[in-house]
Amino acid sequence: EAGVAQSPRYKIIEKRQSVAFWCNPISGHATLYWYQQILGQGPKLLIQFQNNGVVDDSQLPKDRFSAERLKGVDSTLKIQPAKLEDSAVYLCASSLGRRTGSSYNEQFFGPGTRLTVL
Amino acid sequence: AQSVTQLGSHVSVSEGALVLLRCNYSSSVPPYLFWYVQYPNQGLQLLLKYTTGATLVKGINGFEAEFKKSETSFHLTKPSAHMSDAAEYFCAVREGSQGNLIFGKGTKLSVKP
């Protein structure tokens, strides 16, 4: 079974530029998550999708960050304009869906995109 | 609100020695608890999880953790460290089966030959 795919793996931009990240979840996984992992910290949830609807975006800085999941499969996360403090690893994860039972909600993580903002 | 505290941002052990990584949590409802491992330039991989039932859980690569409700702890142990265990380890808590994962800041494990 193929894992969660993310691209690009690395990105370097200057502040005030825009950037987009792409995620392809595990086939059949209804729930998709984007996390931000700043150096020295644990991952922090930015947004969660169930199919193509947003479940939780309370931690997403909506003035500069946006995300979409068209057709309930692939997802893109965009930052516009980027700030220095956006330098981080952006992790995508997916799970089967929100039902009772812990195994149903196990999250599988992609390798991440490392963003450096200069 | 849930939170996770990992004691020690960096732990160093000798190969063959006991590994002990500490995690304390707070949760208003019975928690689900997780340990993830992250190797350089890779995503997170689930090591083990506690949901309900037996409080001592075994995971991959010889790791295990014990849920102690009275101490609000979920420490990760491995009897004998291997060089390949060098990585960063994250403890996470979730409120039941439906909540979001809340991660600790991570503990970087170094293994000396």
JSON list of C-alpha atoms in Angstrom, two decimals:
[
{"chain": "A", "resi": 1, "resn": "GLU", "atom": "CA", "xyz": [0.00, 0.00, 0.00]},
{"chain": "A", "resi": 2, "resn": "ALA", "atom": "CA", "xyz": [1.43, 3.36, -1.01]},
{"chain": "A", "resi": 3, "resn": "GLY", "atom": "CA", "xyz": [1.89, 5.90, 1.77]},
{"chain": "A", "resi": 4, "resn": "VAL", "atom": "CA", "xyz": [1.03, 9.57, 1.95]},
{"chain": "A", "resi": 5, "resn": "ALA", "atom": "CA", "xyz": [2.85, 11.48, -0.77]},
{"chain": "A", "resi": 6, "resn": "GLN", "atom": "CA", "xyz": [3.94, 15.11, -0.49]},
{"chain": "A", "resi": 7, "resn": "SER", "atom": "CA", "xyz": [5.71, 17.48, -2.82]},
{"chain": "A", "resi": 8, "resn": "PRO", "atom": "CA", "xyz": [7.94, 19.32, -3.01]},
{"chain": "A", "resi": 9, "resn": "ARG", "atom": "CA", "xyz": [10.18, 17.92, -0.29]},
{"chain": "A", "resi": 10, "resn": "TYR", "atom": "CA", "xyz": [12.09, 21.18, 0.11]},
{"chain": "A", "resi": 11, "resn": "LYS", "atom": "CA", "xyz": [11.29, 24.78, -0.75]},
{"chain": "A", "resi": 12, "resn": "ILE", "atom": "CA", "xyz": [13.21, 27.99, -0.22]},
{"chain": "A", "resi": 13, "resn": "ILE", "atom": "CA", "xyz": [11.49, 31.32, -0.81]},
{"chain": "A", "resi": 14, "resn": "GLU", "atom": "CA", "xyz": [11.88, 34.93, 0.19]},
{"chain": "A", "resi": 15, "resn": "LYS", "atom": "CA", "xyz": [9.47, 36.62, 2.56]},
{"chain": "A", "resi": 16, "resn": "ARG", "atom": "CA", "xyz": [6.32, 38.01, 0.97]},
{"chain": "A", "resi": 17, "resn": "GLN", "atom": "CA", "xyz": [6.45, 35.39, -1.77]},
{"chain": "A", "resi": 18, "resn": "SER", "atom": "CA", "xyz": [3.77, 32.74, -2.12]},
{"chain": "A", "resi": 19, "resn": "VAL", "atom": "CA", "xyz": [4.20, 28.97, -1.95]},
{"chain": "A", "resi": 20, "resn": "ALA", "atom": "CA", "xyz": [2.01, 25.90, -2.35]},
{"chain": "A", "resi": 21, "resn": "PHE", "atom": "CA", "xyz": [2.36, 22.36, -1.05]},
{"chain": "A", "resi": 22, "resn": "TRP", "atom": "CA", "xyz": [0.65, 19.28, -2.40]},
{"chain": "A", "resi": 23, "resn": "CYS", "atom": "CA", "xyz": [-0.50, 16.12, -0.62]},
{"chain": "A", "resi": 24, "resn": "ASN", "atom": "CA", "xyz": [-1.88, 12.85, -1.93]},
{"chain": "A", "resi": 25, "resn": "PRO", "atom": "CA", "xyz": [-3.32, 10.74, 0.90]},
{"chain": "A", "resi": 26, "resn": "ILE", "atom": "CA", "xyz": [-3.53, 6.98, 1.14]},
{"chain": "A", "resi": 27, "resn": "SER", "atom": "CA", "xyz": [-6.18, 5.67, -1.21]},
{"chain": "A", "resi": 28, "resn": "GLY", "atom": "CA", "xyz": [-9.57, 5.43, 0.48]},
{"chain": "A", "resi": 29, "resn": "HIS", "atom": "CA", "xyz": [-8.70, 7.68, 3.40]},
{"chain": "A", "resi": 30, "resn": "ALA", "atom": "CA", "xyz": [-11.51, 10.13, 3.98]},
{"chain": "A", "resi": 31, "resn": "THR", "atom": "CA", "xyz": [-9.77, 12.35, 6.51]},
{"chain": "A", "resi": 32, "resn": "LEU", "atom": "CA", "xyz": [-6.78, 14.52, 5.67]},
{"chain": "A", "resi": 33, "resn": "TYR", "atom": "CA", "xyz": [-4.73, 16.69, 8.01]},
{"chain": "A", "resi": 34, "resn": "TRP", "atom": "CA", "xyz": [-2.14, 19.40, 7.55]},
{"chain": "A", "resi": 35, "resn": "TYR", "atom": "CA", "xyz": [0.32, 20.01, 10.39]},
{"chain": "A", "resi": 36, "resn": "GLN", "atom": "CA", "xyz": [3.00, 22.65, 10.91]},
{"chain": "A", "resi": 37, "resn": "GLN", "atom": "CA", "xyz": [6.15, 21.49, 12.69]},
{"chain": "A", "resi": 38, "resn": "ILE", "atom": "CA", "xyz": [8.46, 24.33, 13.72]},
{"chain": "A", "resi": 39, "resn": "LEU", "atom": "CA", "xyz": [12.02, 23.35, 14.61]},
{"chain": "A", "resi": 40, "resn": "GLY", "atom": "CA", "xyz": [12.21, 22.12, 18.19]},
{"chain": "A", "resi": 41, "resn": "GLN", "atom": "CA", "xyz": [8.47, 21.65, 18.55]},
{"chain": "A", "resi": 42, "resn": "GLY", "atom": "CA", "xyz": [5.89, 18.96, 17.95]},
{"chain": "A", "resi": 43, "resn": "PRO", "atom": "CA", "xyz": [3.49, 19.08, 15.02]},
{"chain": "A", "resi": 44, "resn": "LYS", "atom": "CA", "xyz": [0.55, 21.46, 15.35]},
{"chain": "A", "resi": 45, "resn": "LEU", "atom": "CA", "xyz": [-2.68, 20.84, 13.48]},
{"chain": "A", "resi": 46, "resn": "LEU", "atom": "CA", "xyz": [-3.50, 23.54, 10.94]},
{"chain": "A", "resi": 47, "resn": "ILE", "atom": "CA", "xyz": [-6.55, 22.09, 9.22]},
{"chain": "A", "resi": 48, "resn": "GLN", "atom": "CA", "xyz": [-8.52, 18.87, 9.01]},
{"chain": "A", "resi": 49, "resn": "PHE", "atom": "CA", "xyz": [-10.71, 17.76, 6.10]},
{"chain": "A", "resi": 50, "resn": "GLN", "atom": "CA", "xyz": [-13.35, 15.07, 6.06]},
{"chain": "A", "resi": 51, "resn": "ASN", "atom": "CA", "xyz": [-13.73, 14.19, 2.38]},
{"chain": "A", "resi": 52, "resn": "ASN", "atom": "CA", "xyz": [-13.76, 17.68, 0.79]},
{"chain": "A", "resi": 53, "resn": "GLY", "atom": "CA", "xyz": [-15.27, 19.52, 3.77]},
{"chain": "A", "resi": 54, "resn": "VAL", "atom": "CA", "xyz": [-13.37, 21.35, 6.50]},
{"chain": "A", "resi": 55, "resn": "VAL", "atom": "CA", "xyz": [-13.80, 19.82, 9.97]},
{"chain": "A", "resi": 56, "resn": "ASP", "atom": "CA", "xyz": [-11.41, 22.01, 11.94]},
{"chain": "A", "resi": 57, "resn": "ASP", "atom": "CA", "xyz": [-9.42, 25.04, 10.77]},
{"chain": "A", "resi": 58, "resn": "SER", "atom": "CA", "xyz": [-9.29, 26.86, 14.09]},
{"chain": "A", "resi": 59, "resn": "GLN", "atom": "CA", "xyz": [-5.46, 26.96, 14.10]},
{"chain": "A", "resi": 60, "resn": "LEU", "atom": "CA", "xyz": [-5.06, 28.06, 10.49]},
{"chain": "A", "resi": 61, "resn": "PRO", "atom": "CA", "xyz": [-3.84, 31.67, 10.08]},
{"chain": "A", "resi": 62, "resn": "LYS", "atom": "CA", "xyz": [-6.51, 32.51, 7.56]},
{"chain": "A", "resi": 63, "resn": "ASP", "atom": "CA", "xyz": [-5.09, 35.89, 6.62]},
{"chain": "A", "resi": 64, "resn": "ARG", "atom": "CA", "xyz": [-2.22, 34.15, 4.81]},
{"chain": "A", "resi": 65, "resn": "PHE", "atom": "CA", "xyz": [-2.87, 30.41, 4.77]},
{"chain": "A", "resi": 66, "resn": "SER", "atom": "CA", "xyz": [-5.45, 28.61, 2.68]},
{"chain": "A", "resi": 67, "resn": "ALA", "atom": "CA", "xyz": [-6.12, 24.97, 1.93]},
{"chain": "A", "resi": 68, "resn": "GLU", "atom": "CA", "xyz": [-8.43, 23.02, -0.28]},
{"chain": "A", "resi": 69, "resn": "ARG", "atom": "CA", "xyz": [-9.24, 19.43, -0.98]},
{"chain": "A", "resi": 70, "resn": "LEU", "atom": "CA", "xyz": [-11.00, 19.20, -4.28]},
{"chain": "A", "resi": 71, "resn": "LYS", "atom": "CA", "xyz": [-12.92, 15.98, -4.97]},
{"chain": "A", "resi": 72, "resn": "GLY", "atom": "CA", "xyz": [-12.03, 14.69, -1.53]},
{"chain": "A", "resi": 73, "resn": "VAL", "atom": "CA", "xyz": [-8.66, 13.27, -2.53]},
{"chain": "A", "resi": 74, "resn": "ASP", "atom": "CA", "xyz": [-5.57, 15.45, -3.10]},
{"chain": "A", "resi": 75, "resn": "SER", "atom": "CA", "xyz": [-5.05, 18.60, -1.11]},
{"chain": "A", "resi": 76, "resn": "THR", "atom": "CA", "xyz": [-3.03, 21.79, -1.46]},
{"chain": "A", "resi": 77, "resn": "LEU", "atom": "CA", "xyz": [-1.89, 24.16, 1.26]},
{"chain": "A", "resi": 78, "resn": "LYS", "atom": "CA", "xyz": [-0.94, 27.69, 0.23]},
{"chain": "A", "resi": 79, "resn": "ILE", "atom": "CA", "xyz": [0.83, 30.50, 2.03]},
{"chain": "A", "resi": 80, "resn": "GLN", "atom": "CA", "xyz": [0.54, 34.00, 0.62]},
{"chain": "A", "resi": 81, "resn": "PRO", "atom": "CA", "xyz": [2.47, 36.09, 1.54]},
{"chain": "A", "resi": 82, "resn": "ALA", "atom": "CA", "xyz": [5.03, 34.09, 3.50]},
{"chain": "A", "resi": 83, "resn": "LYS", "atom": "CA", "xyz": [6.67, 35.40, 6.65]},
{"chain": "A", "resi": 84, "resn": "LEU", "atom": "CA", "xyz": [9.96, 34.41, 8.26]},
{"chain": "A", "resi": 85, "resn": "GLU", "atom": "CA", "xyz": [8.09, 32.61, 11.06]},
{"chain": "A", "resi": 86, "resn": "ASP", "atom": "CA", "xyz": [6.46, 30.29, 8.52]},
{"chain": "A", "resi": 87, "resn": "SER", "atom": "CA", "xyz": [9.75, 28.41, 8.18]},
{"chain": "A", "resi": 88, "resn": "ALA", "atom": "CA", "xyz": [8.83, 24.90, 9.26]},
{"chain": "A", "resi": 89, "resn": "VAL", "atom": "CA", "xyz": [8.12, 21.38, 8.06]},
{"chain": "A", "resi": 90, "resn": "TYR", "atom": "CA", "xyz": [4.58, 20.98, 6.76]},
{"chain": "A", "resi": 91, "resn": "LEU", "atom": "CA", "xyz": [3.28, 17.48, 7.32]},
{"chain": "A", "resi": 92, "resn": "CYS", "atom": "CA", "xyz": [0.27, 15.91, 5.68]},
{"chain": "A", "resi": 93, "resn": "ALA", "atom": "CA", "xyz": [-1.46, 12.93, 7.28]},
{"chain": "A", "resi": 94, "resn": "SER", "atom": "CA", "xyz": [-4.50, 10.86, 6.43]},
{"chain": "A", "resi": 95, "resn": "SER", "atom": "CA", "xyz": [-6.79, 8.42, 8.20]},
{"chain": "A", "resi": 96, "resn": "LEU", "atom": "CA", "xyz": [-9.69, 6.24, 7.22]},
{"chain": "A", "resi": 97, "resn": "GLY", "atom": "CA", "xyz": [-12.36, 8.41, 8.83]},
{"chain": "A", "resi": 98, "resn": "ARG", "atom": "CA", "xyz": [-14.09, 9.56, 11.96]},
{"chain": "A", "resi": 99, "resn": "ARG", "atom": "CA", "xyz": [-15.78, 6.57, 13.49]},
{"chain": "A", "resi": 100, "resn": "THR", "atom": "CA", "xyz": [-15.58, 4.98, 16.90]},
{"chain": "A", "resi": 101, "resn": "GLY", "atom": "CA", "xyz": [-12.69, 2.63, 17.35]},
{"chain": "A", "resi": 102, "resn": "SER", "atom": "CA", "xyz": [-9.12, 3.77, 17.65]},
{"chain": "A", "resi": 103, "resn": "SER", "atom": "CA", "xyz": [-7.73, 1.88, 14.69]},
{"chain": "A", "resi": 104, "resn": "TYR", "atom": "CA", "xyz": [-10.14, 3.65, 12.38]},
{"chain": "A", "resi": 105, "resn": "ASN", "atom": "CA", "xyz": [-8.60, 7.01, 13.24]},
{"chain": "A", "resi": 106, "resn": "GLU", "atom": "CA", "xyz": [-4.92, 6.08, 13.09]},
{"chain": "A", "resi": 107, "resn": "GLN", "atom": "CA", "xyz": [-3.11, 8.81, 11.22]},
{"chain": "A", "resi": 108, "resn": "PHE", "atom": "CA", "xyz": [-0.45, 8.00, 8.65]},
{"chain": "A", "resi": 109, "resn": "PHE", "atom": "CA", "xyz": [2.06, 10.75, 7.95]},
{"chain": "A", "resi": 110, "resn": "GLY", "atom": "CA", "xyz": [3.82, 11.80, 4.79]},
{"chain": "A", "resi": 111, "resn": "PRO", "atom": "CA", "xyz": [7.53, 12.77, 4.69]},
{"chain": "A", "resi": 112, "resn": "GLY", "atom": "CA", "xyz": [6.77, 16.48, 4.91]},
{"chain": "A", "resi": 113, "resn": "THR", "atom": "CA", "xyz": [7.81, 19.60, 3.02]},
{"chain": "A", "resi": 114, "resn": "ARG", "atom": "CA", "xyz": [10.58, 21.64, 4.59]},
{"chain": "A", "resi": 115, "resn": "LEU", "atom": "CA", "xyz": [9.96, 25.35, 3.96]},
{"chain": "A", "resi": 116, "resn": "THR", "atom": "CA", "xyz": [12.66, 27.95, 4.49]},
{"chain": "A", "resi": 117, "resn": "VAL", "atom": "CA", "xyz": [11.63, 31.60, 4.28]},
{"chain": "A", "resi": 118, "resn": "LEU", "atom": "CA", "xyz": [14.54, 34.03, 3.86]},
{"chain": "B", "resi": 1, "resn": "ALA", "atom": "CA", "xyz": [-7.76, 21.28, 27.45]},
{"chain": "B", "resi": 2, "resn": "GLN", "atom": "CA", "xyz": [-5.30, 18.58, 26.63]},
{"chain": "B", "resi": 3, "resn": "SER", "atom": "CA", "xyz": [-1.56, 18.99, 26.85]},
{"chain": "B", "resi": 4, "resn": "VAL", "atom": "CA", "xyz": [1.57, 16.88, 26.74]},
{"chain": "B", "resi": 5, "resn": "THR", "atom": "CA", "xyz": [4.88, 17.45, 28.50]},
{"chain": "B", "resi": 6, "resn": "GLN", "atom": "CA", "xyz": [7.97, 15.55, 27.48]},
{"chain": "B", "resi": 7, "resn": "LEU", "atom": "CA", "xyz": [10.73, 15.81, 30.06]},
{"chain": "B", "resi": 8, "resn": "GLY", "atom": "CA", "xyz": [14.11, 16.27, 28.45]},
{"chain": "B", "resi": 9, "resn": "SER", "atom": "CA", "xyz": [14.51, 17.60, 24.94]},
{"chain": "B", "resi": 10, "resn": "HIS", "atom": "CA", "xyz": [17.60, 15.45, 24.47]},
{"chain": "B", "resi": 11, "resn": "VAL", "atom": "CA", "xyz": [18.46, 12.04, 25.93]},
{"chain": "B", "resi": 12, "resn": "SER", "atom": "CA", "xyz": [21.73, 10.25, 25.33]},
{"chain": "B", "resi": 13, "resn": "VAL", "atom": "CA", "xyz": [22.31, 6.56, 26.12]},
{"chain": "B", "resi": 14, "resn": "SER", "atom": "CA", "xyz": [24.97, 4.00, 25.32]},
{"chain": "B", "resi": 15, "resn": "GLU", "atom": "CA", "xyz": [24.24, 1.15, 22.97]},
{"chain": "B", "resi": 16, "resn": "GLY", "atom": "CA", "xyz": [22.74, -1.71, 24.98]},
{"chain": "B", "resi": 17, "resn": "ALA", "atom": "CA", "xyz": [21.55, 0.55, 27.80]},
{"chain": "B", "resi": 18, "resn": "LEU", "atom": "CA", "xyz": [17.97, 1.11, 28.92]},
{"chain": "B", "resi": 19, "resn": "VAL", "atom": "CA", "xyz": [16.01, 3.77, 27.07]},
{"chain": "B", "resi": 20, "resn": "LEU", "atom": "CA", "xyz": [13.51, 5.79, 29.10]},
{"chain": "B", "resi": 21, "resn": "LEU", "atom": "CA", "xyz": [11.66, 8.72, 27.53]},
{"chain": "B", "resi": 22, "resn": "ARG", "atom": "CA", "xyz": [9.22, 10.52, 29.78]},
{"chain": "B", "resi": 23, "resn": "CYS", "atom": "CA", "xyz": [5.77, 11.81, 28.92]},
{"chain": "B", "resi": 24, "resn": "ASN", "atom": "CA", "xyz": [3.12, 13.35, 31.12]},
{"chain": "B", "resi": 25, "resn": "TYR", "atom": "CA", "xyz": [-0.27, 14.41, 29.87]},
{"chain": "B", "resi": 26, "resn": "SER", "atom": "CA", "xyz": [-3.36, 16.26, 30.96]},
{"chain": "B", "resi": 27, "resn": "SER", "atom": "CA", "xyz": [-6.82, 15.44, 29.70]},
{"chain": "B", "resi": 28, "resn": "SER", "atom": "CA", "xyz": [-10.34, 16.06, 30.98]},
{"chain": "B", "resi": 29, "resn": "VAL", "atom": "CA", "xyz": [-11.59, 12.73, 29.63]},
{"chain": "B", "resi": 30, "resn": "PRO", "atom": "CA", "xyz": [-10.00, 9.28, 29.36]},
{"chain": "B", "resi": 31, "resn": "PRO", "atom": "CA", "xyz": [-7.17, 9.80, 26.92]},
{"chain": "B", "resi": 32, "resn": "TYR", "atom": "CA", "xyz": [-5.85, 7.91, 23.97]},
{"chain": "B", "resi": 33, "resn": "LEU", "atom": "CA", "xyz": [-2.05, 8.09, 24.10]},
{"chain": "B", "resi": 34, "resn": "PHE", "atom": "CA", "xyz": [0.52, 7.64, 21.37]},
{"chain": "B", "resi": 35, "resn": "TRP", "atom": "CA", "xyz": [4.25, 7.54, 20.79]},
{"chain": "B", "resi": 36, "resn": "TYR", "atom": "CA", "xyz": [5.59, 8.46, 17.36]},
{"chain": "B", "resi": 37, "resn": "VAL", "atom": "CA", "xyz": [9.15, 8.27, 16.04]},
{"chain": "B", "resi": 38, "resn": "GLN", "atom": "CA", "xyz": [10.60, 10.63, 13.44]},
{"chain": "B", "resi": 39, "resn": "TYR", "atom": "CA", "xyz": [13.83, 9.84, 11.63]},
{"chain": "B", "resi": 40, "resn": "PRO", "atom": "CA", "xyz": [15.70, 12.69, 9.92]},
{"chain": "B", "resi": 41, "resn": "ASN", "atom": "CA", "xyz": [13.87, 14.08, 6.90]},
{"chain": "B", "resi": 42, "resn": "GLN", "atom": "CA", "xyz": [11.00, 11.65, 7.33]},
{"chain": "B", "resi": 43, "resn": "GLY", "atom": "CA", "xyz": [7.44, 11.82, 8.55]},
{"chain": "B", "resi": 44, "resn": "LEU", "atom": "CA", "xyz": [6.16, 10.46, 11.83]},
{"chain": "B", "resi": 45, "resn": "GLN", "atom": "CA", "xyz": [5.75, 6.72, 12.32]},
{"chain": "B", "resi": 46, "resn": "LEU", "atom": "CA", "xyz": [3.47, 5.27, 14.99]},
{"chain": "B", "resi": 47, "resn": "LEU", "atom": "CA", "xyz": [5.44, 3.28, 17.59]},
{"chain": "B", "resi": 48, "resn": "LEU", "atom": "CA", "xyz": [2.58, 2.28, 19.86]},
{"chain": "B", "resi": 49, "resn": "LYS", "atom": "CA", "xyz": [-0.73, 3.46, 21.24]},
{"chain": "B", "resi": 50, "resn": "TYR", "atom": "CA", "xyz": [-2.90, 3.10, 24.33]},
{"chain": "B", "resi": 51, "resn": "THR", "atom": "CA", "xyz": [-6.66, 3.29, 23.92]},
{"chain": "B", "resi": 52, "resn": "THR", "atom": "CA", "xyz": [-8.37, 1.10, 26.51]},
{"chain": "B", "resi": 53, "resn": "GLY", "atom": "CA", "xyz": [-7.64, -2.17, 28.29]},
{"chain": "B", "resi": 54, "resn": "ALA", "atom": "CA", "xyz": [-4.17, -3.35, 29.20]},
{"chain": "B", "resi": 55, "resn": "THR", "atom": "CA", "xyz": [-2.08, -0.48, 30.51]},
{"chain": "B", "resi": 56, "resn": "LEU", "atom": "CA", "xyz": [1.23, -1.93, 29.29]},
{"chain": "B", "resi": 57, "resn": "VAL", "atom": "CA", "xyz": [1.38, -1.66, 25.54]},
{"chain": "B", "resi": 58, "resn": "LYS", "atom": "CA", "xyz": [4.01, -3.07, 23.25]},
{"chain": "B", "resi": 59, "resn": "GLY", "atom": "CA", "xyz": [5.02, -1.49, 20.02]},
{"chain": "B", "resi": 60, "resn": "ILE", "atom": "CA", "xyz": [7.40, -1.91, 17.15]},
{"chain": "B", "resi": 61, "resn": "ASN", "atom": "CA", "xyz": [11.18, -2.21, 17.43]},
{"chain": "B", "resi": 62, "resn": "GLY", "atom": "CA", "xyz": [11.05, -3.54, 21.01]},
{"chain": "B", "resi": 63, "resn": "PHE", "atom": "CA", "xyz": [9.53, -0.42, 22.56]},
{"chain": "B", "resi": 64, "resn": "GLU", "atom": "CA", "xyz": [6.81, -0.46, 25.18]},
{"chain": "B", "resi": 65, "resn": "ALA", "atom": "CA", "xyz": [4.96, 2.08, 27.30]},
{"chain": "B", "resi": 66, "resn": "GLU", "atom": "CA", "xyz": [2.84, 1.94, 30.41]},
{"chain": "B", "resi": 67, "resn": "PHE", "atom": "CA", "xyz": [-0.23, 4.07, 31.03]},
{"chain": "B", "resi": 68, "resn": "LYS", "atom": "CA", "xyz": [-0.35, 5.19, 34.66]},
{"chain": "B", "resi": 69, "resn": "LYS", "atom": "CA", "xyz": [-3.53, 7.11, 35.31]},
{"chain": "B", "resi": 70, "resn": "SER", "atom": "CA", "xyz": [-2.58, 8.06, 38.87]},
{"chain": "B", "resi": 71, "resn": "GLU", "atom": "CA", "xyz": [0.63, 9.64, 37.63]},
{"chain": "B", "resi": 72, "resn": "THR", "atom": "CA", "xyz": [-0.84, 10.93, 34.33]},
{"chain": "B", "resi": 73, "resn": "SER", "atom": "CA", "xyz": [2.18, 9.40, 32.63]},
{"chain": "B", "resi": 74, "resn": "PHE", "atom": "CA", "xyz": [2.92, 7.35, 29.55]},
{"chain": "B", "resi": 75, "resn": "HIS", "atom": "CA", "xyz": [6.68, 6.78, 29.59]},
{"chain": "B", "resi": 76, "resn": "LEU", "atom": "CA", "xyz": [8.38, 4.96, 26.71]},
{"chain": "B", "resi": 77, "resn": "THR", "atom": "CA", "xyz": [10.98, 2.30, 27.42]},
{"chain": "B", "resi": 78, "resn": "LYS", "atom": "CA", "xyz": [13.23, -0.14, 25.61]},
{"chain": "B", "resi": 79, "resn": "PRO", "atom": "CA", "xyz": [15.47, -2.54, 27.54]},
{"chain": "B", "resi": 80, "resn": "SER", "atom": "CA", "xyz": [18.46, -2.30, 25.21]},
{"chain": "B", "resi": 81, "resn": "ALA", "atom": "CA", "xyz": [19.20, 0.62, 22.91]},
{"chain": "B", "resi": 82, "resn": "HIS", "atom": "CA", "xyz": [20.38, 0.07, 19.37]},
{"chain": "B", "resi": 83, "resn": "MET", "atom": "CA", "xyz": [22.17, 2.55, 17.17]},
{"chain": "B", "resi": 84, "resn": "SER", "atom": "CA", "xyz": [19.19, 2.52, 14.82]},
{"chain": "B", "resi": 85, "resn": "ASP", "atom": "CA", "xyz": [16.98, 3.91, 17.62]},
{"chain": "B", "resi": 86, "resn": "ALA", "atom": "CA", "xyz": [18.58, 7.33, 17.27]},
{"chain": "B", "resi": 87, "resn": "ALA", "atom": "CA", "xyz": [15.70, 9.60, 16.25]},
{"chain": "B", "resi": 88, "resn": "GLU", "atom": "CA", "xyz": [13.23, 12.08, 17.66]},
{"chain": "B", "resi": 89, "resn": "TYR", "atom": "CA", "xyz": [10.30, 10.73, 19.67]},
{"chain": "B", "resi": 90, "resn": "PHE", "atom": "CA", "xyz": [6.98, 12.46, 20.15]},
{"chain": "B", "resi": 91, "resn": "CYS", "atom": "CA", "xyz": [4.31, 11.70, 22.70]},
{"chain": "B", "resi": 92, "resn": "ALA", "atom": "CA", "xyz": [0.74, 12.66, 21.77]},
{"chain": "B", "resi": 93, "resn": "VAL", "atom": "CA", "xyz": [-2.67, 12.67, 23.44]},
{"chain": "B", "resi": 94, "resn": "ARG", "atom": "CA", "xyz": [-6.15, 12.58, 22.01]},
{"chain": "B", "resi": 95, "resn": "GLU", "atom": "CA", "xyz": [-9.46, 12.90, 23.81]},
{"chain": "B", "resi": 96, "resn": "GLY", "atom": "CA", "xyz": [-11.00, 9.56, 23.06]},
{"chain": "B", "resi": 97, "resn": "SER", "atom": "CA", "xyz": [-11.29, 8.22, 19.55]},
{"chain": "B", "resi": 98, "resn": "GLN", "atom": "CA", "xyz": [-12.53, 11.40, 17.90]},
{"chain": "B", "resi": 99, "resn": "GLY", "atom": "CA", "xyz": [-10.37, 14.24, 19.11]},
{"chain": "B", "resi": 100, "resn": "ASN", "atom": "CA", "xyz": [-7.35, 15.79, 17.47]},
{"chain": "B", "resi": 101, "resn": "LEU", "atom": "CA", "xyz": [-3.79, 14.77, 18.29]},
{"chain": "B", "resi": 102, "resn": "ILE", "atom": "CA", "xyz": [-1.91, 17.10, 20.61]},
{"chain": "B", "resi": 103, "resn": "PHE", "atom": "CA", "xyz": [1.85, 16.53, 20.45]},
{"chain": "B", "resi": 104, "resn": "GLY", "atom": "CA", "xyz": [4.61, 17.17, 22.93]},
{"chain": "B", "resi": 105, "resn": "LYS", "atom": "CA", "xyz": [7.74, 19.04, 21.91]},
{"chain": "B", "resi": 106, "resn": "GLY", "atom": "CA", "xyz": [9.68, 15.86, 21.30]},
{"chain": "B", "resi": 107, "resn": "THR", "atom": "CA", "xyz": [12.75, 14.17, 22.75]},
{"chain": "B", "resi": 108, "resn": "LYS", "atom": "CA", "xyz": [15.80, 13.59, 20.62]},
{"chain": "B", "resi": 109, "resn": "LEU", "atom": "CA", "xyz": [17.44, 10.27, 21.43]},
{"chain": "B", "resi": 110, "resn": "SER", "atom": "CA", "xyz": [21.14, 9.80, 20.75]},
{"chain": "B", "resi": 111, "resn": "VAL", "atom": "CA", "xyz": [22.78, 6.38, 21.04]},
{"chain": "B", "resi": 112, "resn": "LYS", "atom": "CA", "xyz": [26.51, 6.21, 21.67]},
{"chain": "B", "resi": 113, "resn": "PRO", "atom": "CA", "xyz": [28.57, 3.23, 20.51]}
]
